[in-house]
Amino acid sequence: MGSLVALKALRLPNNSIYGDIPSSLQKCSNLGLLDMGENNLSMTIPLWIGEMKSLTILRLRSSGLKGHLPLQTCQLSSLRVLDLANNSLSGPIPKCLNSINSMAMPHVENYETMEYFEDAGTYFESLMLVPKGEELRYEENLIFVSIIDLSSNNLSGSIPNEISVLFQLNFLNLSRNHLTGKIPEKIGAVKELESIDLSRNHLSGEIPPSISNLTFLSYLDLSYNNFSGRIPLSTQLQSFDALRYTGNPELCGAPLITNCRKEQEPDGDTPVGKAEDESNTSRFYIGLGIGFALGFWGVCGALFFKRTWRHAYFRFVYDMKDQAYVTTVLKVNWIYKKFKKLSFW
């Protein structure tokens, strides 16, 4: 097969092929599509795969692959479809994914790798993919698809932040692995994303607010992880079924029926102005209490322990009472006489 230097597409899916991917294929420098899915390879992805610079589609789905996802995969700068789902791949996801220029830079539509001209007419390459949980056939529109599907493997570690720079990525499926950590904070920068499936992992933390910027998002599944906090508000996120968020006990907010408690300030801190107001109020009440205690015992204590002061105080009170009584009686008599005089006239 290595002598087929002009070979542009090799499709051998759903057979009983076993063993390794033949190393002679690295001589096929024009190969744009390699599909050996649904076989029994039971080997690792060869390191020489990075030398196939023209490779646009790599589909090795359900092929029994083992080992790690090699860093050489990041050298496939023309790659737009990476489908390695349903294998036994282990280890972390490479952090060099931002080196795949076709996913990070605006598409340069290379019709030559997908469209072939023959005497009988034009032939478009087709491919079966699972972009939104359902298997779909792509033909003429295959050139517009950009997908990373690493679902149903044994991958571990965190989701690389470098995924946030794959601005042309349409579909991301990392479900059914052993991934940990958080969703990249800048995931919302991948504006072309239409589908995200991170279900059945061990991811944690809050759902980043930037995910609400994905205006084309039509499929989302974050179920059965350890996410917490409030689901960000957006037109899309609240429109998905609650089942897409289930299995996260500490997650709350619509569309879940779990209401969020009153949100605390970040890191448990209160705003500076609010803290100052509460501090001033506390000092006021403390001072008021101390002042009342000192004033009360300063007067009552002196009267209680000093007999002469106590007698003088009560004498003063009686005198004031008598003076008030006399003043009141005289005033009432004066008013009475005044009215009596006016009525006489």
Coordinates of C-alpha atoms in Angstrom, one line a residue:
M1 CA 0.0 0.0 0.0
G2 CA 2.9 2.3 0.5
S3 CA 3.5 2.4 -3.2
L4 CA 0.1 4.2 -3.7
V5 CA 1.7 7.6 -3.3
A6 CA -1.2 9.3 -4.9
L7 CA -3.8 7.7 -2.6
K8 CA -6.1 10.4 -1.1
A9 CA -8.6 8.3 0.8
L10 CA -8.4 4.9 2.5
R11 CA -11.6 3.5 3.9
L12 CA -11.6 0.1 5.5
P13 CA -14.2 0.4 8.3
N14 CA -16.3 -2.4 9.8
N15 CA -14.1 -5.4 8.8
S16 CA -12.1 -8.0 10.8
I17 CA -8.7 -6.4 10.3
Y18 CA -6.4 -7.1 13.2
G19 CA -2.8 -6.1 14.1
D20 CA -1.2 -2.7 13.6
I21 CA -1.8 0.1 11.1
P22 CA 0.7 -0.7 8.3
S23 CA 3.7 1.6 8.6
S24 CA 4.0 1.8 4.8
L25 CA 1.0 4.2 4.8
Q26 CA 3.4 7.0 6.0
K27 CA 4.7 7.0 2.4
C28 CA 1.2 8.1 1.2
S29 CA 1.9 11.7 1.7
N30 CA -1.3 12.8 -0.1
L31 CA -3.6 10.8 2.1
G32 CA -6.3 13.0 3.3
L33 CA -8.8 10.5 4.8
L34 CA -8.0 7.4 6.9
D35 CA -10.9 5.4 8.2
M36 CA -10.2 2.1 9.8
G37 CA -13.0 2.2 12.4
E38 CA -14.9 -0.9 13.7
N39 CA -11.9 -3.3 13.4
N40 CA -9.8 -5.2 15.8
L41 CA -6.4 -3.4 15.7
S42 CA -5.7 -3.9 19.4
M43 CA -2.5 -1.8 19.0
T44 CA -1.4 1.7 19.8
I45 CA -1.6 4.8 17.5
P46 CA 1.7 4.8 15.6
L47 CA 4.0 7.7 16.3
W48 CA 4.7 8.2 12.6
I49 CA 1.1 9.4 12.2
G50 CA 2.4 12.9 12.7
E51 CA 4.2 12.8 9.4
M52 CA 1.0 12.6 7.4
K53 CA 0.7 16.4 6.9
S54 CA -2.2 16.1 4.5
L55 CA -4.4 14.0 6.8
T56 CA -7.7 15.8 7.2
I57 CA -9.9 13.0 8.6
L58 CA -8.6 10.4 11.1
R59 CA -11.3 7.9 12.1
L60 CA -10.3 4.9 14.2
R61 CA -13.5 4.6 16.1
S62 CA -14.2 1.2 17.9
S63 CA -10.9 -0.3 16.8
G64 CA -9.6 -1.7 20.1
L65 CA -6.8 0.9 20.3
K66 CA -4.7 0.9 23.5
G67 CA -2.0 3.1 24.9
H68 CA -1.8 6.9 25.1
L69 CA -2.9 9.5 22.6
P70 CA 0.5 10.4 21.1
L71 CA 1.8 14.0 21.0
Q72 CA 2.5 13.5 17.3
T73 CA -1.3 13.8 16.7
C74 CA -0.9 17.5 17.3
Q75 CA 1.4 17.7 14.2
L76 CA -1.6 17.0 12.0
S77 CA -2.1 20.6 11.2
S78 CA -4.7 19.9 8.5
L79 CA -6.8 17.7 10.7
R80 CA -10.5 18.6 11.0
V81 CA -12.0 15.3 12.1
L82 CA -10.4 13.3 15.0
D83 CA -12.7 10.4 15.9
L84 CA -11.0 7.9 18.3
A85 CA -14.1 7.1 20.3
N86 CA -14.9 3.8 22.0
N87 CA -11.4 2.5 22.4
S88 CA -9.1 1.8 25.4
L89 CA -6.9 4.8 25.1
S90 CA -5.5 6.0 28.5
G91 CA -3.4 8.8 29.9
P92 CA -4.0 12.6 29.5
I93 CA -5.3 14.5 26.6
P94 CA -2.3 16.2 24.9
K95 CA -2.0 20.0 25.7
C96 CA -0.7 20.7 22.2
L97 CA -4.1 20.6 20.5
N98 CA -3.7 24.3 19.7
S99 CA -1.1 23.3 17.1
I100 CA -3.8 21.8 14.9
N101 CA -4.1 24.9 12.7
S102 CA -7.2 23.8 10.8
M103 CA -9.2 23.9 14.0
A104 CA -7.6 27.0 15.4
M105 CA -7.5 29.1 12.3
P106 CA -10.3 30.0 9.8
H107 CA -11.0 27.2 7.4
V108 CA -9.2 27.0 4.1
E109 CA -11.7 24.8 2.3
N110 CA -9.7 22.2 0.6
Y111 CA -12.3 20.6 -1.7
E112 CA -9.6 18.5 -3.3
T113 CA -9.5 16.1 -0.3
M114 CA -13.3 15.6 -0.3
E115 CA -14.4 16.0 -3.9
Y116 CA -13.2 13.9 -6.8
F117 CA -13.8 14.5 -10.5
E118 CA -14.4 11.6 -12.7
D119 CA -15.7 10.9 -16.2
A120 CA -19.0 9.9 -14.7
G121 CA -19.3 13.1 -12.7
T122 CA -18.3 14.4 -9.3
Y123 CA -17.8 12.2 -6.3
F124 CA -18.1 13.4 -2.7
E125 CA -16.5 11.5 0.1
S126 CA -18.9 10.6 2.9
L127 CA -18.4 9.7 6.6
M128 CA -20.5 8.5 9.5
L129 CA -20.0 10.7 12.6
V130 CA -21.7 11.0 16.0
P131 CA -21.8 14.8 16.6
K132 CA -24.8 15.2 18.9
G133 CA -25.3 11.8 20.4
E134 CA -26.8 10.4 17.1
E135 CA -25.0 8.8 14.2
L136 CA -25.2 11.0 11.1
R137 CA -23.8 10.7 7.6
Y138 CA -21.9 13.6 6.2
E139 CA -21.2 14.0 2.5
E140 CA -21.0 17.3 0.7
N141 CA -21.1 19.2 4.0
L142 CA -18.2 17.1 5.4
I143 CA -15.7 19.9 4.5
F144 CA -17.5 22.2 7.0
V145 CA -17.2 19.8 10.0
S146 CA -14.7 20.1 12.7
I147 CA -15.0 17.5 15.5
I148 CA -13.0 16.0 18.3
D149 CA -14.5 12.8 19.6
L150 CA -12.5 11.0 22.3
S151 CA -15.5 9.5 24.1
S152 CA -15.7 6.1 25.8
N153 CA -12.0 5.7 26.5
N154 CA -9.9 5.6 29.7
L155 CA -8.5 9.1 29.4
S156 CA -7.5 10.8 32.7
G157 CA -6.2 14.2 33.8
S158 CA -7.8 17.5 33.1
I159 CA -9.3 19.1 30.0
P160 CA -6.5 21.1 28.4
N161 CA -7.0 24.8 28.4
E162 CA -5.6 24.8 24.9
I163 CA -9.0 23.6 23.6
S164 CA -10.2 27.1 24.2
V165 CA -8.2 28.3 21.2
L166 CA -9.7 25.9 18.7
F167 CA -12.0 28.6 17.4
Q168 CA -13.2 26.5 14.4
L169 CA -14.2 23.5 16.5
N170 CA -17.9 22.5 16.0
F171 CA -18.3 19.3 18.1
L172 CA -16.5 18.3 21.3
N173 CA -17.2 14.9 22.9
L174 CA -15.1 13.8 25.9
S175 CA -17.8 11.8 27.6
R176 CA -17.3 8.5 29.4
N177 CA -13.7 8.9 30.5
H178 CA -12.0 9.5 33.9
L179 CA -11.3 13.2 33.4
T180 CA -10.9 15.5 36.5
G181 CA -10.6 19.2 37.1
K182 CA -12.7 22.0 35.8
I183 CA -14.1 23.0 32.4
P184 CA -11.7 25.6 30.9
E185 CA -12.7 29.0 31.9
K186 CA -12.4 30.4 28.4
I187 CA -14.5 27.7 26.7
G188 CA -16.8 30.4 25.6
A189 CA -14.2 31.7 23.2
V190 CA -14.8 28.7 20.9
K191 CA -17.8 30.5 19.3
E192 CA -18.4 27.8 16.6
L193 CA -19.2 25.1 19.1
E194 CA -22.6 23.5 18.5
S195 CA -22.2 20.4 20.8
I196 CA -20.4 19.7 24.0
D197 CA -20.6 16.3 25.8
L198 CA -18.6 16.0 29.0
S199 CA -20.9 13.5 30.7
R200 CA -19.9 10.7 32.9
N201 CA -16.5 11.9 34.0
H202 CA -15.2 13.2 37.4
L203 CA -15.1 16.9 36.5
S204 CA -15.8 19.4 39.3
G205 CA -16.1 23.1 40.1
E206 CA -18.5 25.6 38.7
I207 CA -19.7 25.8 35.1
P208 CA -17.7 28.7 33.7
P209 CA -19.9 31.8 32.9
S210 CA -18.3 32.1 29.5
I211 CA -20.2 29.1 28.3
S212 CA -23.2 31.3 27.9
N213 CA -21.4 33.0 25.0
L214 CA -21.8 30.0 22.8
T215 CA -24.8 31.2 20.8
F216 CA -24.7 28.2 18.4
L217 CA -24.8 25.6 21.1
S218 CA -27.6 23.2 20.5
Y219 CA -26.5 20.1 22.4
L220 CA -25.0 20.0 25.9
D221 CA -24.5 17.1 28.3
L222 CA -22.8 17.7 31.6
S223 CA -24.5 14.9 33.5
Y224 CA -22.9 12.6 36.1
N225 CA -19.9 14.7 37.2
N226 CA -19.2 16.7 40.4
F227 CA -20.2 20.2 39.2
S228 CA -21.4 22.6 41.8
G229 CA -22.9 26.1 42.0
R230 CA -25.4 27.9 39.8
I231 CA -26.0 27.1 36.2
P232 CA -25.1 30.3 34.3
L233 CA -28.1 32.1 32.8
S234 CA -28.3 32.2 29.0
T235 CA -30.8 31.5 26.2
Q236 CA -29.4 28.1 25.5
L237 CA -28.4 26.7 28.9
Q238 CA -31.9 26.9 30.4
S239 CA -33.5 25.4 27.3
F240 CA -31.8 22.0 27.7
D241 CA -33.5 19.2 29.4
A242 CA -32.7 18.8 33.2
L243 CA -31.4 15.3 32.4
R244 CA -28.4 17.0 30.8
Y245 CA -27.3 18.3 34.2
T246 CA -28.5 15.4 36.4
G247 CA -26.0 13.5 38.6
N248 CA -24.4 16.7 39.9
P249 CA -25.7 16.9 43.5
E250 CA -24.3 20.3 44.2
L251 CA -25.5 21.9 41.0
C252 CA -28.5 24.2 41.2
G253 CA -30.6 26.6 39.2
A254 CA -32.9 26.3 36.1
P255 CA -33.6 23.9 34.5
L256 CA -33.0 21.9 37.6
I257 CA -35.7 21.9 40.3
T258 CA -33.0 22.5 42.9
N259 CA -33.0 26.2 43.9
C260 CA -29.8 27.9 44.8
R261 CA -29.3 29.3 48.2
K262 CA -28.5 33.0 48.6
E263 CA -25.2 33.5 46.9
Q264 CA -22.3 34.5 49.0
E265 CA -19.6 36.9 47.9
P266 CA -16.6 35.4 46.2
D267 CA -14.2 33.6 48.6
G268 CA -16.6 34.3 51.4
D269 CA -15.6 38.0 51.5
T270 CA -18.1 40.9 51.8
P271 CA -17.8 44.1 49.9
V272 CA -15.7 46.8 51.5
G273 CA -18.5 49.3 51.9
K274 CA -20.8 46.7 53.4
A275 CA -18.2 45.6 55.8
E276 CA -17.6 49.2 57.0
D277 CA -21.3 49.7 57.5
E278 CA -21.7 46.6 59.6
S279 CA -18.6 47.5 61.6
N280 CA -19.9 51.0 62.3
T281 CA -23.3 49.6 63.3
S282 CA -21.7 47.2 65.7
R283 CA -19.6 49.9 67.3
F284 CA -22.6 52.1 67.7
Y285 CA -24.6 49.5 69.6
I286 CA -21.6 48.5 71.7
G287 CA -21.0 52.1 72.7
L288 CA -24.7 52.6 73.4
G289 CA -24.8 49.6 75.7
I290 CA -21.7 50.7 77.6
G291 CA -23.0 54.2 77.9
F292 CA -26.3 53.1 79.3
A293 CA -24.6 50.8 81.8
L294 CA -22.2 53.5 83.0
G295 CA -25.0 56.2 83.2
F296 CA -27.4 53.9 85.0
W297 CA -25.0 52.6 87.6
G298 CA -23.3 56.0 88.0
V299 CA -26.6 57.5 89.2
C300 CA -28.4 54.5 90.8
G301 CA -25.2 53.2 92.4
A302 CA -24.4 56.5 94.1
L303 CA -28.0 56.7 95.4
F304 CA -27.8 53.1 96.6
F305 CA -24.6 53.4 98.5
K306 CA -24.7 57.0 99.8
R307 CA -27.6 57.5 102.3
T308 CA -27.1 61.3 102.5
W309 CA -27.2 61.6 98.7
R310 CA -30.3 59.3 98.6
H311 CA -32.1 61.5 101.2
A312 CA -31.1 64.7 99.3
Y313 CA -32.3 63.2 96.0
F314 CA -35.7 62.2 97.3
R315 CA -36.1 65.5 99.2
F316 CA -35.4 67.3 95.9
V317 CA -38.0 65.1 94.1
Y318 CA -40.6 65.9 96.8
D319 CA -39.8 69.6 96.6
M320 CA -40.1 69.5 92.8
K321 CA -43.5 67.6 93.2
D322 CA -44.8 70.2 95.7
Q323 CA -43.6 73.1 93.5
A324 CA -45.3 71.6 90.5
Y325 CA -48.5 71.0 92.5
V326 CA -48.7 74.5 93.8
T327 CA -47.9 76.0 90.3
T328 CA -50.6 73.9 88.7
V329 CA -53.2 74.9 91.3
L330 CA -52.4 78.6 91.1
K331 CA -52.5 78.4 87.3
V332 CA -55.9 76.6 87.3
N333 CA -57.4 79.1 89.7
W334 CA -56.2 82.0 87.6
I335 CA -57.7 80.5 84.5
Y336 CA -61.0 79.8 86.4
K337 CA -61.3 83.4 87.6
K338 CA -60.5 84.6 84.1
F339 CA -63.3 82.6 82.5
K340 CA -65.7 83.6 85.3
K341 CA -65.0 87.3 84.7
L342 CA -65.5 86.9 81.0
S343 CA -68.8 85.2 81.5
F344 CA -70.0 87.9 83.9
W345 CA -69.6 90.6 81.2

